[in-house]
Coordinates of N, CA, C and O in Angstrom, one line a residue:
X296 N -12.7 -46.8 51.7 CA -11.4 -47.4 51.4 C -11.0 -47.3 50.0 O -9.9 -47.2 49.7
X297 N -12.1 -47.5 49.1 CA -11.7 -47.4 47.6 C -11.3 -46.0 47.2 O -10.4 -45.9 46.4
X298 N -11.9 -45.0 47.9 CA -11.4 -43.6 47.5 C -10.0 -43.4 47.9 O -9.3 -42.7 47.3
X299 N -9.6 -44.0 49.1 CA -8.2 -43.8 49.5 C -7.2 -44.6 48.5 O -6.1 -44.1 48.2
X300 N -7.7 -45.7 48.1 CA -6.8 -46.4 47.1 C -6.7 -45.6 45.8 O -5.6 -45.5 45.2
X301 N -7.8 -45.1 45.4 CA -7.8 -44.3 44.1 C -7.0 -43.0 44.3 O -6.2 -42.6 43.4
X302 N -7.0 -42.4 45.5 CA -6.2 -41.2 45.8 C -4.7 -41.6 45.7 O -3.9 -40.9 45.2
X303 N -4.4 -42.7 46.3 CA -3.0 -43.2 46.3 C -2.5 -43.5 44.9 O -1.4 -43.2 44.5
X304 N -3.4 -44.1 44.1 CA -3.1 -44.4 42.7 C -2.9 -43.1 41.9 O -1.9 -43.0 41.2
X305 N -3.7 -42.1 42.1 CA -3.5 -40.8 41.4 C -2.2 -40.2 41.9 O -1.5 -39.6 41.0
X306 N -1.9 -40.2 43.1 CA -0.7 -39.6 43.6 C 0.5 -40.4 43.0 O 1.5 -39.7 42.6
X307 N 0.5 -41.7 42.9 CA 1.6 -42.4 42.3 C 1.7 -42.1 40.8 O 2.9 -41.9 40.3
X308 N 0.6 -41.9 40.1 CA 0.7 -41.5 38.7 C 1.3 -40.1 38.6 O 2.1 -39.9 37.7
X309 N 0.9 -39.2 39.5 CA 1.5 -37.8 39.4 C 3.0 -37.9 39.7 O 3.8 -37.1 39.1
X310 N 3.4 -38.7 40.7 CA 4.8 -38.8 41.0 C 5.6 -39.4 39.8 O 6.7 -38.9 39.5
X311 N 5.0 -40.4 39.1 CA 5.6 -40.9 37.9 C 5.8 -39.9 36.8 O 6.8 -39.8 36.1
X312 N 4.7 -39.1 36.6 CA 4.8 -38.0 35.6 C 5.9 -37.0 36.0 O 6.6 -36.5 35.1
X313 N 6.0 -36.7 37.3 CA 7.1 -35.7 37.7 C 8.5 -36.3 37.5 O 9.4 -35.6 37.1
X314 N 8.6 -37.6 37.7 CA 9.9 -38.3 37.4 C 10.3 -38.2 36.0 O 11.4 -37.8 35.6
X315 N 9.3 -38.5 35.1 CA 9.5 -38.4 33.6 C 9.9 -37.0 33.2 O 10.8 -36.8 32.4
X316 N 9.2 -36.0 33.8 CA 9.4 -34.6 33.5 C 10.8 -34.2 33.9 O 11.6 -33.5 33.2
X317 N 11.3 -34.6 35.1 CA 12.6 -34.3 35.6 C 13.7 -34.9 34.7 O 14.7 -34.4 34.4
X318 N 13.4 -36.2 34.2 CA 14.4 -36.8 33.4 C 14.5 -36.1 32.0 O 15.6 -35.9 31.5
X319 N 13.4 -35.6 31.5 CA 13.4 -34.9 30.2 C 14.1 -33.5 30.4 O 14.9 -33.1 29.5
X320 N 13.9 -32.9 31.5 CA 14.6 -31.6 31.8 C 16.1 -31.8 32.0 O 16.9 -31.0 31.5
X321 N 16.5 -33.0 32.6 CA 17.9 -33.3 32.7 C 18.5 -33.5 31.4 O 19.7 -33.0 31.1
X322 N 17.9 -34.2 30.5 CA 18.4 -34.5 29.1 C 18.5 -33.1 28.4 O 19.5 -32.9 27.7
X323 N 17.5 -32.3 28.5 CA 17.6 -31.0 27.9 C 18.7 -30.1 28.4 O 19.5 -29.5 27.6
X324 N 19.0 -30.1 29.7 CA 20.1 -29.4 30.2 C 21.4 -29.9 29.7 O 22.3 -29.1 29.4
X325 N 21.6 -31.3 29.6 CA 22.8 -31.8 29.1 C 23.0 -31.4 27.6 O 24.1 -31.0 27.3
X326 N 21.9 -31.5 26.8 CA 22.0 -31.1 25.4 C 22.4 -29.6 25.3 O 23.3 -29.2 24.5
X327 N 21.8 -28.7 26.1 CA 22.2 -27.3 26.1 C 23.6 -27.1 26.5 O 24.3 -26.3 25.9
X328 N 24.1 -27.8 27.5 CA 25.5 -27.7 27.9 C 26.4 -28.2 26.8 O 27.5 -27.5 26.5
X329 N 26.1 -29.2 26.1 CA 26.9 -29.7 24.9 C 26.9 -28.6 23.8 O 28.0 -28.4 23.2
X330 N 25.8 -28.0 23.6 CA 25.7 -27.0 22.5 C 26.5 -25.8 22.9 O 27.2 -25.1 22.1
X331 N 26.5 -25.4 24.2 CA 27.3 -24.3 24.7 C 28.8 -24.5 24.5 O 29.6 -23.6 24.3
X332 N 29.2 -25.8 24.7 CA 30.6 -26.2 24.5 C 31.0 -26.1 23.0 O 32.1 -25.7 22.7
X333 N 30.0 -26.5 22.1 CA 30.3 -26.4 20.7 C 30.3 -25.0 20.1 O 31.1 -24.7 19.3
X334 N 29.4 -24.2 20.6 CA 29.2 -22.9 20.2 C 29.6 -21.9 21.3 O 29.1 -22.1 22.4
X335 N 30.3 -20.9 21.0 CA 30.7 -19.9 22.0 C 29.6 -18.9 22.1 O 29.4 -18.1 21.1
X336 N 28.9 -18.8 23.2 CA 27.7 -17.9 23.3 C 28.2 -16.4 23.1 O 27.5 -15.6 22.5
X337 N 29.3 -16.1 23.7 CA 29.8 -14.7 23.5 C 30.1 -14.4 22.1 O 29.8 -13.3 21.6
X338 N 30.6 -15.4 21.3 CA 30.9 -15.2 19.9 C 29.6 -15.0 19.1 O 29.5 -14.2 18.2
X339 N 28.6 -15.8 19.5 CA 27.3 -15.7 18.8 C 26.7 -14.3 19.1 O 26.2 -13.7 18.2
X340 N 26.8 -13.8 20.3 CA 26.2 -12.5 20.7 C 27.0 -11.4 19.9 O 26.4 -10.5 19.4
X341 N 28.3 -11.6 19.8 CA 29.1 -10.6 19.1 C 28.7 -10.6 17.6 O 28.6 -9.5 17.0
X342 N 28.5 -11.8 17.0 CA 28.1 -11.9 15.6 C 26.8 -11.2 15.4 O 26.5 -10.5 14.4
X343 N 25.8 -11.5 16.3 CA 24.5 -10.9 16.2 C 24.6 -9.3 16.3 O 23.9 -8.6 15.5
X344 N 25.4 -8.8 17.1 CA 25.6 -7.4 17.3 C 26.2 -6.8 16.0 O 25.7 -5.8 15.5
X345 N 27.2 -7.5 15.4 CA 27.8 -7.0 14.2 C 26.7 -7.0 13.0 O 26.7 -6.1 12.2
X346 N 25.9 -8.0 13.0 CA 24.9 -8.1 12.0 C 23.9 -7.0 12.2 O 23.5 -6.3 11.2
X347 N 23.5 -6.7 13.4 CA 22.6 -5.6 13.7 C 23.2 -4.2 13.2 O 22.5 -3.4 12.6
X348 N 24.4 -4.0 13.5 CA 25.1 -2.8 13.1 C 25.2 -2.7 11.6 O 24.9 -1.6 11.0
X349 N 25.5 -3.8 10.9 CA 25.6 -3.8 9.4 C 24.2 -3.6 8.8 O 24.1 -2.8 7.8
X350 N 23.2 -4.2 9.4 CA 21.8 -4.0 8.9 C 21.4 -2.6 9.1 O 20.7 -2.0 8.2
X351 N 21.7 -1.9 10.2 CA 21.3 -0.5 10.4 C 22.0 0.4 9.4 O 21.4 1.3 8.8
X352 N 23.3 0.1 9.2 CA 24.1 0.9 8.2 C 23.5 0.8 6.8 O 23.4 1.7 6.1
X353 N 23.1 -0.5 6.5 CA 22.6 -0.7 5.1 C 21.2 0.1 5.0 O 20.9 0.6 3.9
X354 N 20.4 0.1 6.0 CA 19.2 0.8 6.0 C 19.4 2.3 5.8 O 18.7 2.9 5.0
X355 N 20.4 2.8 6.5 CA 20.7 4.3 6.3 C 21.2 4.5 4.9 O 20.8 5.5 4.3
X356 N 22.1 3.7 4.4 CA 22.6 3.8 3.0 C 21.5 3.8 2.0 O 21.4 4.6 1.1
X357 N 20.5 2.9 2.2 CA 19.4 2.7 1.3 C 18.5 4.0 1.3 O 18.1 4.5 0.3
X358 N 18.3 4.6 2.5 CA 17.6 5.8 2.6 C 18.2 7.0 1.9 O 17.6 7.7 1.2
X359 N 19.6 7.1 2.1 CA 20.3 8.1 1.4 C 20.2 8.0 -0.1 O 20.0 8.9 -0.8
X360 N 20.4 6.7 -0.6 CA 20.3 6.5 -2.0 C 18.9 6.8 -2.5 O 18.8 7.4 -3.6
X361 N 17.9 6.4 -1.8 CA 16.5 6.7 -2.3 C 16.3 8.2 -2.3 O 15.6 8.7 -3.3
X362 N 16.8 9.0 -1.3 CA 16.6 10.4 -1.3 C 17.3 11.0 -2.5 O 16.8 11.9 -3.2
X363 N 18.5 10.5 -2.8 CA 19.3 11.0 -3.9 C 18.6 10.8 -5.2 O 18.5 11.6 -6.1
X364 N 18.1 9.5 -5.4 CA 17.4 9.2 -6.6 C 16.1 10.0 -6.8 O 15.8 10.5 -7.9
X365 N 15.4 10.2 -5.7 CA 14.2 11.1 -5.7 C 14.5 12.5 -6.2 O 13.8 13.1 -7.0
X366 N 15.6 13.0 -5.6 CA 16.1 14.4 -6.0 C 16.4 14.4 -7.5 O 16.1 15.4 -8.2
X367 N 17.1 13.4 -8.0 CA 17.5 13.4 -9.4 C 16.3 13.2 -10.3 O 16.2 13.9 -11.3
X368 N 15.4 12.3 -9.9 CA 14.2 12.1 -10.8 C 13.2 13.1 -10.7 O 12.3 13.2 -11.6
X369 N 13.2 14.0 -9.7 CA 12.2 15.0 -9.6 C 12.8 16.4 -9.8 O 12.6 17.3 -9.1
X370 N 13.6 16.5 -10.8 CA 14.3 17.8 -11.1 C 13.3 18.8 -11.5 O 12.3 18.5 -12.2
X371 N 13.4 20.0 -11.1 CA 12.5 21.1 -11.6 C 12.9 21.4 -13.1 O 14.0 21.5 -13.4
X372 N 12.0 21.4 -13.9 CA 12.3 21.5 -15.3 C 11.8 20.3 -16.1 O 11.7 20.4 -17.3
X373 N 11.6 19.2 -15.4 CA 11.0 18.1 -16.1 C 9.7 18.3 -16.7 O 9.4 17.9 -17.8
X374 N 8.9 19.1 -16.0 CA 7.5 19.4 -16.5 C 7.6 20.2 -17.8 O 6.8 19.9 -18.7
X375 N 8.5 21.2 -17.8 CA 8.6 22.0 -19.0 C 9.1 21.2 -20.2 O 8.6 21.3 -21.3
X376 N 10.1 20.3 -19.9 CA 10.7 19.5 -20.9 C 9.6 18.5 -21.4 O 9.5 18.3 -22.6
X377 N 8.8 17.9 -20.5 CA 7.8 17.0 -20.9 C 6.7 17.7 -21.7 O 6.3 17.2 -22.8
X378 N 6.3 18.9 -21.4 CA 5.4 19.7 -22.1 C 5.9 20.0 -23.5 O 5.2 19.9 -24.5
X379 N 7.2 20.3 -23.6 CA 7.8 20.6 -24.9 C 7.8 19.4 -25.8 O 7.5 19.5 -27.0
X380 N 8.1 18.2 -25.3 CA 8.1 17.0 -26.0 C 6.7 16.6 -26.5 O 6.5 16.3 -27.7
X381 N 5.8 16.8 -25.6 CA 4.4 16.5 -26.0 C 3.9 17.4 -27.1 O 3.3 17.0 -28.1
X382 N 4.2 18.7 -27.0 CA 3.8 19.7 -28.1 C 4.5 19.4 -29.4 O 3.9 19.5 -30.5
X383 N 5.8 18.9 -29.3 CA 6.5 18.6 -30.5 C 5.9 17.4 -31.2 O 5.7 17.4 -32.4
X384 N 5.5 16.4 -30.4 CA 4.9 15.2 -31.0 C 3.6 15.6 -31.6 O 3.2 15.1 -32.7
X385 N 2.8 16.3 -30.9 CA 1.5 16.7 -31.4 C 1.6 17.6 -32.7 O 0.8 17.5 -33.6
X386 N 2.6 18.5 -32.7 CA 2.9 19.3 -33.9 C 3.2 18.4 -35.1 O 2.8 18.6 -36.2
X387 N 4.0 17.3 -34.8 CA 4.5 16.4 -35.9 C 3.3 15.7 -36.5 O 3.3 15.4 -37.7
X388 N 2.3 15.3 -35.7 CA 1.2 14.6 -36.2 C 0.0 15.5 -36.6 O -1.0 15.1 -37.0
X389 N 0.2 16.8 -36.5 CA -0.7 17.8 -37.0 C -1.8 18.2 -36.1 O -2.9 18.6 -36.6
X390 N -1.6 18.1 -34.8 CA -2.6 18.5 -33.9 C -2.2 19.8 -33.2 O -1.1 19.8 -32.6
X391 N -3.0 20.8 -33.2 CA -2.6 22.0 -32.6 C -3.6 22.2 -31.4 O -4.8 22.3 -31.6
X392 N -3.1 22.2 -30.2 CA -3.9 22.2 -29.1 C -4.2 23.7 -28.7 O -5.4 24.0 -28.4
X393 N -3.2 24.5 -28.7 CA -3.4 25.9 -28.1 C -4.5 26.7 -28.9 O -5.3 27.3 -28.3
X394 N -4.4 26.6 -30.2 CA -5.4 27.3 -31.0 C -6.8 26.7 -30.9 O -7.8 27.5 -30.8
X395 N -6.9 25.4 -30.8 CA -8.2 24.8 -30.8 C -8.9 24.8 -29.4 O -10.1 24.8 -29.3
X396 N -8.1 24.9 -28.4 CA -8.6 24.9 -27.1 C -9.4 26.3 -26.8 O -10.4 26.3 -26.1
X397 N -8.9 27.3 -27.5 CA -9.6 28.6 -27.2 C -11.0 28.6 -27.9 O -11.9 29.3 -27.5
X398 N -11.2 27.8 -29.0 CA -12.5 27.7 -29.6 C -13.4 26.7 -29.0 O -14.6 26.6 -29.3
X399 N -12.9 25.9 -28.0 CA -13.8 24.9 -27.3 C -14.9 25.6 -26.5 O -14.6 26.7 -25.9
X400 N -16.1 25.1 -26.5 CA -17.1 25.7 -25.7 C -16.8 25.7 -24.2 O -16.2 24.7 -23.7
X401 N -17.2 26.7 -23.5 CA -17.1 26.7 -22.1 C -18.4 27.2 -21.5 O -19.2 27.8 -22.1
X402 N -18.6 27.0 -20.2 CA -19.8 27.3 -19.5 C -20.1 28.8 -19.5 O -21.2 29.2 -19.5
X403 N -19.0 29.6 -19.4 CA -19.2 31.0 -19.2 C -19.2 31.8 -20.5 O -19.4 33.0 -20.5
X404 N -19.1 31.1 -21.7 CA -19.1 31.8 -23.0 C -20.5 32.1 -23.4 O -20.7 32.8 -24.3
X405 N -21.5 31.4 -22.9 CA -22.9 31.6 -23.2 C -23.5 30.6 -24.2 O -24.6 30.7 -24.5
X406 N -22.7 29.7 -24.7 CA -23.2 28.7 -25.6 C -24.2 27.7 -25.0 O -25.1 27.3 -25.6
X407 N -24.0 27.5 -23.7 CA -24.8 26.6 -23.0 C -25.4 27.3 -21.7 O -25.4 26.8 -20.7
X408 N -25.8 28.5 -21.9 CA -26.2 29.4 -20.8 C -27.6 29.0 -20.2 O -28.2 28.1 -20.8
X409 N -28.0 29.7 -19.2 CA -29.3 29.4 -18.6 C -30.4 29.7 -19.5 O -31.5 29.0 -19.4
X410 N -30.3 30.7 -20.4 CA -31.4 31.0 -21.3 C -31.7 29.8 -22.2 O -32.8 29.5 -22.5
X411 N -30.6 29.2 -22.8 CA -30.8 28.1 -23.7 C -31.4 26.9 -23.0 O -32.3 26.3 -23.5
X412 N -31.0 26.6 -21.8 CA -31.5 25.5 -21.0 C -33.0 25.8 -20.7 O -33.8 24.9 -20.9
X413 N -33.3 27.0 -20.2 CA -34.7 27.2 -19.9 C -35.6 27.2 -21.1 O -36.8 26.8 -21.1
X414 N -35.1 27.6 -22.3 CA -35.9 27.6 -23.6 C -36.1 26.1 -23.9 O -37.3 25.7 -24.3
X415 N -35.1 25.2 -23.8 CA -35.3 23.8 -24.1 C -36.3 23.2 -23.1 O -37.2 22.4 -23.5
X416 N -36.2 23.6 -21.8 CA -37.2 23.0 -20.8 C -38.6 23.5 -21.2 O -39.5 22.7 -21.0
X417 N -38.8 24.7 -21.6 CA -40.1 25.2 -22.0 C -40.6 24.5 -23.1 O -41.8 24.1 -23.2
X418 N -39.8 24.2 -24.1 CA -40.2 23.5 -25.3 C -40.6 22.0 -24.9 O -41.7 21.5 -25.4
X419 N -39.9 21.4 -24.0 CA -40.2 20.1 -23.6 C -41.5 20.1 -22.8 O -42.4 19.2 -23.0
X420 N -41.7 21.1 -22.0 CA -43.0 21.2 -21.2 C -44.2 21.4 -22.1 O -45.2 20.8 -21.9
X421 N -44.0 22.2 -23.1 CA -45.1 22.4 -24.1 C -45.4 21.1 -24.8 O -46.6 20.8 -25.0
X422 N -44.4 20.4 -25.2 CA -44.7 19.1 -25.9 C -45.4 18.1 -25.0 O -46.3 17.5 -25.4
X423 N -45.0 18.1 -23.7 CA -45.7 17.2 -22.8 C -47.1 17.6 -22.6 O -48.0 16.8 -22.5
X424 N -47.4 18.9 -22.5 CA -48.7 19.4 -22.3 C -49.6 19.0 -23.5 O -50.8 18.6 -23.4
X425 N -49.1 19.1 -24.7 CA -49.8 18.7 -26.0 C -50.2 17.2 -25.9 O -51.3 16.8 -26.2
X426 N -49.2 16.4 -25.5 CA -49.4 14.9 -25.4 C -50.5 14.6 -24.4 O -51.4 13.8 -24.6
X427 N -50.5 15.3 -23.3 CA -51.5 15.1 -22.2 C -52.9 15.5 -22.7 O -53.9 14.8 -22.5
X428 N -52.9 16.6 -23.5 CA -54.2 17.1 -24.0 C -54.8 16.1 -25.0 O -56.0 15.8 -25.0
X429 N -53.9 15.5 -25.8 CA -54.3 14.5 -26.8 C -54.9 13.2 -26.1 O -55.8 12.6 -26.5
X430 N -54.2 12.9 -25.0 CA -54.7 11.7 -24.2 C -56.0 11.9 -23.5 O -56.8 11.0 -23.4
X431 N -56.3 13.1 -23.1 CA -57.5 13.5 -22.4 C -58.7 13.5 -23.4 O -59.8 13.2 -23.0
X432 N -58.4 13.9 -24.7 CA -59.6 14.0 -25.6 C -59.9 12.7 -26.3 O -59.4 11.7 -26.2

């Protein structure tokens, strides 16, 4: 008998919750109806569509402007002009790159060739051998 009373109590609570939910939904529907009267939904949709079109047009305009700026800023000849300005500045402060770069050592000129390295390695090996002999004696 107590289980039937508890079941009836639970059913009554569920019914009460459903009544409250339906009242809240009714209030929401009234509020939405009032908002629709205040705001014209077709006008809002039209405004949103106009905004989307204007936004798309602005995006295209921005892309065209960026492409034009990229073309202007990456003119062919900038590298030559830049190199000429750098050389002029270096000449004014007394640094000559072209003549001094040819005198700079390079790997294929023979200044640091395999013979020099192997000679240094042989000298280091000989020195280590002498140290080892001194430690043994």
